[in-house]
Short mmCIF file of C-alpha atoms in Angstrom, two decimals:
data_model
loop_
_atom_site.label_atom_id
_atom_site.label_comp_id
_atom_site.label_asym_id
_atom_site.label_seq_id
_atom_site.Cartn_x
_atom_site.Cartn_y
_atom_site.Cartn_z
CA UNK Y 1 -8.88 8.76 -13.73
CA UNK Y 2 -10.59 6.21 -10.99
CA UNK Y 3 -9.34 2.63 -12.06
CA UNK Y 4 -10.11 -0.48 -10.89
CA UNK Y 5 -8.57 -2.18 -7.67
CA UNK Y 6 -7.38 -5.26 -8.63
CA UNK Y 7 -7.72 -7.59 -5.99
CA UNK Y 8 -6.69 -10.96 -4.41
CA UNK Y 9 -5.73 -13.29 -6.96
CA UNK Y 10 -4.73 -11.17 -9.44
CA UNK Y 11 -1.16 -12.29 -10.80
CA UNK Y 12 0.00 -8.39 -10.61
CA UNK Y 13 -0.43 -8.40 -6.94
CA UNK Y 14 2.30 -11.00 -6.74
CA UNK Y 15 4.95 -9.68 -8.96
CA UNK Y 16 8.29 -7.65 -7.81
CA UNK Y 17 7.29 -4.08 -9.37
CA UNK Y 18 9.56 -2.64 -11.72
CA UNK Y 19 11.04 0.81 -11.41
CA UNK Y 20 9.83 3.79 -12.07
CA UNK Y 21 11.38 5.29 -15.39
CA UNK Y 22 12.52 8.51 -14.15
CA UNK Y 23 12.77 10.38 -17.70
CA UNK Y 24 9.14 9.95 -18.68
CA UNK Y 25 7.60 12.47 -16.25
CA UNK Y 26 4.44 12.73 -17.89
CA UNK Y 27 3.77 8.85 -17.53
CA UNK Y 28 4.34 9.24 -13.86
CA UNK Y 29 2.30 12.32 -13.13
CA UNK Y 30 -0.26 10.62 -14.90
CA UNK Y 31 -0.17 7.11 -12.68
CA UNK Y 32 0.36 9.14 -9.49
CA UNK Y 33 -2.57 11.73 -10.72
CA UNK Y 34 -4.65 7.83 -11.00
CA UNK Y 35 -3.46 6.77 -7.45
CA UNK Y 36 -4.74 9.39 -5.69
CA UNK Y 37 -8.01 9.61 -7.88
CA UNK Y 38 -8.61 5.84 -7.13
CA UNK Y 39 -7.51 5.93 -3.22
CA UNK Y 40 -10.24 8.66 -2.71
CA UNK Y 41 -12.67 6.95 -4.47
CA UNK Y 42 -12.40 3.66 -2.36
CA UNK Y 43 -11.97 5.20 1.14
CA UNK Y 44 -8.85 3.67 2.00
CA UNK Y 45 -5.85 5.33 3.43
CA UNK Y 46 -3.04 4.18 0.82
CA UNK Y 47 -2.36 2.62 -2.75
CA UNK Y 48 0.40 1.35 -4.74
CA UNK Y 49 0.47 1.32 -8.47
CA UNK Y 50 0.23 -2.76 -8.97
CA UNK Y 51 -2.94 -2.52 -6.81
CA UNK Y 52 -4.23 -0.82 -9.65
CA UNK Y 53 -2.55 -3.26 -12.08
CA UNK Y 54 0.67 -1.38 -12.63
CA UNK Y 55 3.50 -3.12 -11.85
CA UNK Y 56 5.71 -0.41 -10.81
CA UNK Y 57 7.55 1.42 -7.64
CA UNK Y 58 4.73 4.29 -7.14
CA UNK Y 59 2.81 4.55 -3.57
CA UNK Y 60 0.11 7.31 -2.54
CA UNK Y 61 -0.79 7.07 1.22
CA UNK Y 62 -3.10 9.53 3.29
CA UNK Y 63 -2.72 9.79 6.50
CA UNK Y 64 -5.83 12.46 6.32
CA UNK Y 65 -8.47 9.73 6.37
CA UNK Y 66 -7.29 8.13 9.84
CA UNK Y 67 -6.58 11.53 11.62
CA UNK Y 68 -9.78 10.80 13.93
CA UNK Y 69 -8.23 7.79 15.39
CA UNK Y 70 -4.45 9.22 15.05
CA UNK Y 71 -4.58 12.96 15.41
CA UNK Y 72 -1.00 13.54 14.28
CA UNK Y 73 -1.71 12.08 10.58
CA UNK Y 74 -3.56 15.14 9.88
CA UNK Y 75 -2.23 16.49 6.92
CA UNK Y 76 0.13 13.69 6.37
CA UNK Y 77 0.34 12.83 2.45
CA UNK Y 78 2.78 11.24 0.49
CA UNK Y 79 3.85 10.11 -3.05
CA UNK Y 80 6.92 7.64 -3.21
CA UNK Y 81 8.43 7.28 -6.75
CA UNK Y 82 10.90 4.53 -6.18
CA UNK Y 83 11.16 4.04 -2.56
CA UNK Y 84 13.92 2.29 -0.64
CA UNK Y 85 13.65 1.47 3.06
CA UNK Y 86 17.26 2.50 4.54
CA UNK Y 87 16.67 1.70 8.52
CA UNK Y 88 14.07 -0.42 9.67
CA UNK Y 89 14.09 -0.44 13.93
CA UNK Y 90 14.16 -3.64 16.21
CA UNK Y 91 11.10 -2.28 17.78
CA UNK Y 92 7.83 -3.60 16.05
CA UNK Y 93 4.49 -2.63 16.87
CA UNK Y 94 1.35 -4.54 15.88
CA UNK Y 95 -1.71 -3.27 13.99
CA UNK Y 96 -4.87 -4.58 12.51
CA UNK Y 97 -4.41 -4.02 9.02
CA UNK Y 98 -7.06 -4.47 6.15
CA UNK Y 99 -6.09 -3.40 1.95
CA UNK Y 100 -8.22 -2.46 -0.47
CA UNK Y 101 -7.13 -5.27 -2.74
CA UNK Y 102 -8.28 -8.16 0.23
CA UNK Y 103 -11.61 -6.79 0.81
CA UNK Y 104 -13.43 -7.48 4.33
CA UNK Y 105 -10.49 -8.82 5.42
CA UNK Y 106 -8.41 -7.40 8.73
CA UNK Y 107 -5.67 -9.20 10.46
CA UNK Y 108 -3.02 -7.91 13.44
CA UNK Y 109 0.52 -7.72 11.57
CA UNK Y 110 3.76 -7.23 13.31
CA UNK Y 111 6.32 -4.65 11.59
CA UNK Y 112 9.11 -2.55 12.22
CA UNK Y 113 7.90 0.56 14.69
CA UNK Y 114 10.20 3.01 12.74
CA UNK Y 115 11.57 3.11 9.06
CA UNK Y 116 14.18 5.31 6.67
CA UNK Y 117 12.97 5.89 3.71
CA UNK Y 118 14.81 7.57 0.35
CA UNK Y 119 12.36 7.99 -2.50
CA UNK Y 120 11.16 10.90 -5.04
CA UNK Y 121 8.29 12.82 -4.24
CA UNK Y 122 5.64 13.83 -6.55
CA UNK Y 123 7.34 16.44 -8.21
CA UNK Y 124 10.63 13.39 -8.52
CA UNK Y 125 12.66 15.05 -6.05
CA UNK Y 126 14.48 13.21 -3.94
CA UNK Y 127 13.84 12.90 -0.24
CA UNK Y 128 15.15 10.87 2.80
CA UNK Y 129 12.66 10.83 5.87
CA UNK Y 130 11.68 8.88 8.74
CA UNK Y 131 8.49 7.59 9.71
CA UNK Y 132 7.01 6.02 12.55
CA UNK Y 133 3.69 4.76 14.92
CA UNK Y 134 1.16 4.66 12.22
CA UNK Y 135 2.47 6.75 9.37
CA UNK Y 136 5.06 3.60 9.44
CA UNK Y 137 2.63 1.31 9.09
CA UNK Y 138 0.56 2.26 5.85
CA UNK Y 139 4.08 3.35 4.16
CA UNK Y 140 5.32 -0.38 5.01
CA UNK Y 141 2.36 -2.25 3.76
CA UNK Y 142 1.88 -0.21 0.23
CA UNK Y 143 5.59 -0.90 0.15
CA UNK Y 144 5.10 -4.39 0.74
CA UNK Y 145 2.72 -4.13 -2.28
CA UNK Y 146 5.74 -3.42 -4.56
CA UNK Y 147 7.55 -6.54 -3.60
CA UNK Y 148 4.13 -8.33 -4.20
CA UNK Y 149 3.31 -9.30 -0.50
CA UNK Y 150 0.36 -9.04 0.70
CA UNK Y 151 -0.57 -8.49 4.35
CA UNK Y 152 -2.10 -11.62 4.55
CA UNK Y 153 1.18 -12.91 3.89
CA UNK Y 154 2.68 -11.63 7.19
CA UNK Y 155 0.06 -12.68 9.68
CA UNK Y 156 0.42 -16.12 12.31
CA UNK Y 157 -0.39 -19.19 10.60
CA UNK Y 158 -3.52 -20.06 11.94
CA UNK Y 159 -4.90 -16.66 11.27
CA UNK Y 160 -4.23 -17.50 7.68
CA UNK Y 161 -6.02 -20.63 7.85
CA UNK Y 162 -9.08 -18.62 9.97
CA UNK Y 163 -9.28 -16.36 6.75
CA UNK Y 164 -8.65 -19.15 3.80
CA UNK Y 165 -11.93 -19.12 2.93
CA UNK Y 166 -12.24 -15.34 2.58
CA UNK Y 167 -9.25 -15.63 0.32
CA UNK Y 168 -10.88 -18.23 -1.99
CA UNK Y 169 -13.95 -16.28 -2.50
CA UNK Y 170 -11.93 -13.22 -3.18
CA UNK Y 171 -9.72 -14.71 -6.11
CA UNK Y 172 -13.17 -16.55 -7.11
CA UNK Y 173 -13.93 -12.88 -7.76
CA UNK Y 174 -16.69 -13.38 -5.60
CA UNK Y 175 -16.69 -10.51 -2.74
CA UNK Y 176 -18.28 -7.18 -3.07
CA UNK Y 177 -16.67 -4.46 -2.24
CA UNK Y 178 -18.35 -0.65 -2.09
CA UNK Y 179 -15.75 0.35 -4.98
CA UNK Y 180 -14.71 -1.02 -8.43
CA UNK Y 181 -12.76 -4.12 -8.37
CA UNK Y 182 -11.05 -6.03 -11.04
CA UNK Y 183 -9.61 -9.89 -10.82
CA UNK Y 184 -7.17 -10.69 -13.60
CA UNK Y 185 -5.16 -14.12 -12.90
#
């Protein structure tokens, strides 16, 4: 089922996400079944559950949708049940990142170039793998999600203050976005 995004402002977005309840399987194919629903119907390339007012440790990301731009993303999906970053490197790389949930907003954000990661897959088995470049990047920032930062959160201080106003009129539930948003504080 397509939900609504919730978006900036919305108290879920700031909340350390809960996890996943490994014994009720149905419950989680259902939420992950949502995710993906919801990510294709908004055109982004990544979602975690609290984005969609869930506030628990479940991330879709599809690399698909940016394999124009990064050629080796093709074919690159994932679903992390419960998630843990083992290794992050010293390297960092820098991106311009938007979300879904901060709408019309883009800012560069330095993060790790390479990560670990142990999590459960879609069908809850468990994985370790390592990501990096750009595949990196989307898994970090839905991660970030489930520790309720935002990307916004990350960037220099005076970019902050260049997008304030953007901010405001977000959690003023006042920014259109071309899919269904929802604001609950």
């Amino acid at each position: 089922m397509i939900r609504p995004i919730y978006v900036y402002g919305s108290k879920v977005l700031r909340e350390i996400a809960k996890p996943a309840d490994l014994g009720k399987v149905e419950e989680i194919r259902q939420l992950v079944g949502d995710l993906w629903e919801t990510l294709a119907a908004s055109d982004g390339c990544g979602l975690a559950a609290p984005q969609i007012g869930e506030s628990v440790r479940v991330v879709v990301v599809n690399g698909d949708v940016m394999s124009d731009v990064y050629p080796y993303l093709k074919g690159f999906k994932r679903t992390f049940v419960n998630p843990v970053i083992l290794e992050s490197s010293e390297e960092t790389a820098t991106y311009n990142e938007g979300c879904l949930s901060v709408p019309g907003v883009y800012c560069d954000v330095v993060r790790p170039r390479k990560i670990k990661v142990e999590y459960y897959d879609g069908d809850l088995e468990k994985k370790v793998e390592e990501f990096d470049n750009f595949a990196a990047r989307m898994v970090e920032h839905e991660f970030s999600h489930l520790d309720g930062v935002l990307f916004t959160d990350l960037v220099a201080p005076i970019r902050r203050k260049l997008v304030a106003k953007k901010l405001q009129k977000i959690s003023a539930g006042r920014t259109p976005a071309a899919y269904k948003t929802k604001l609950v504080k």
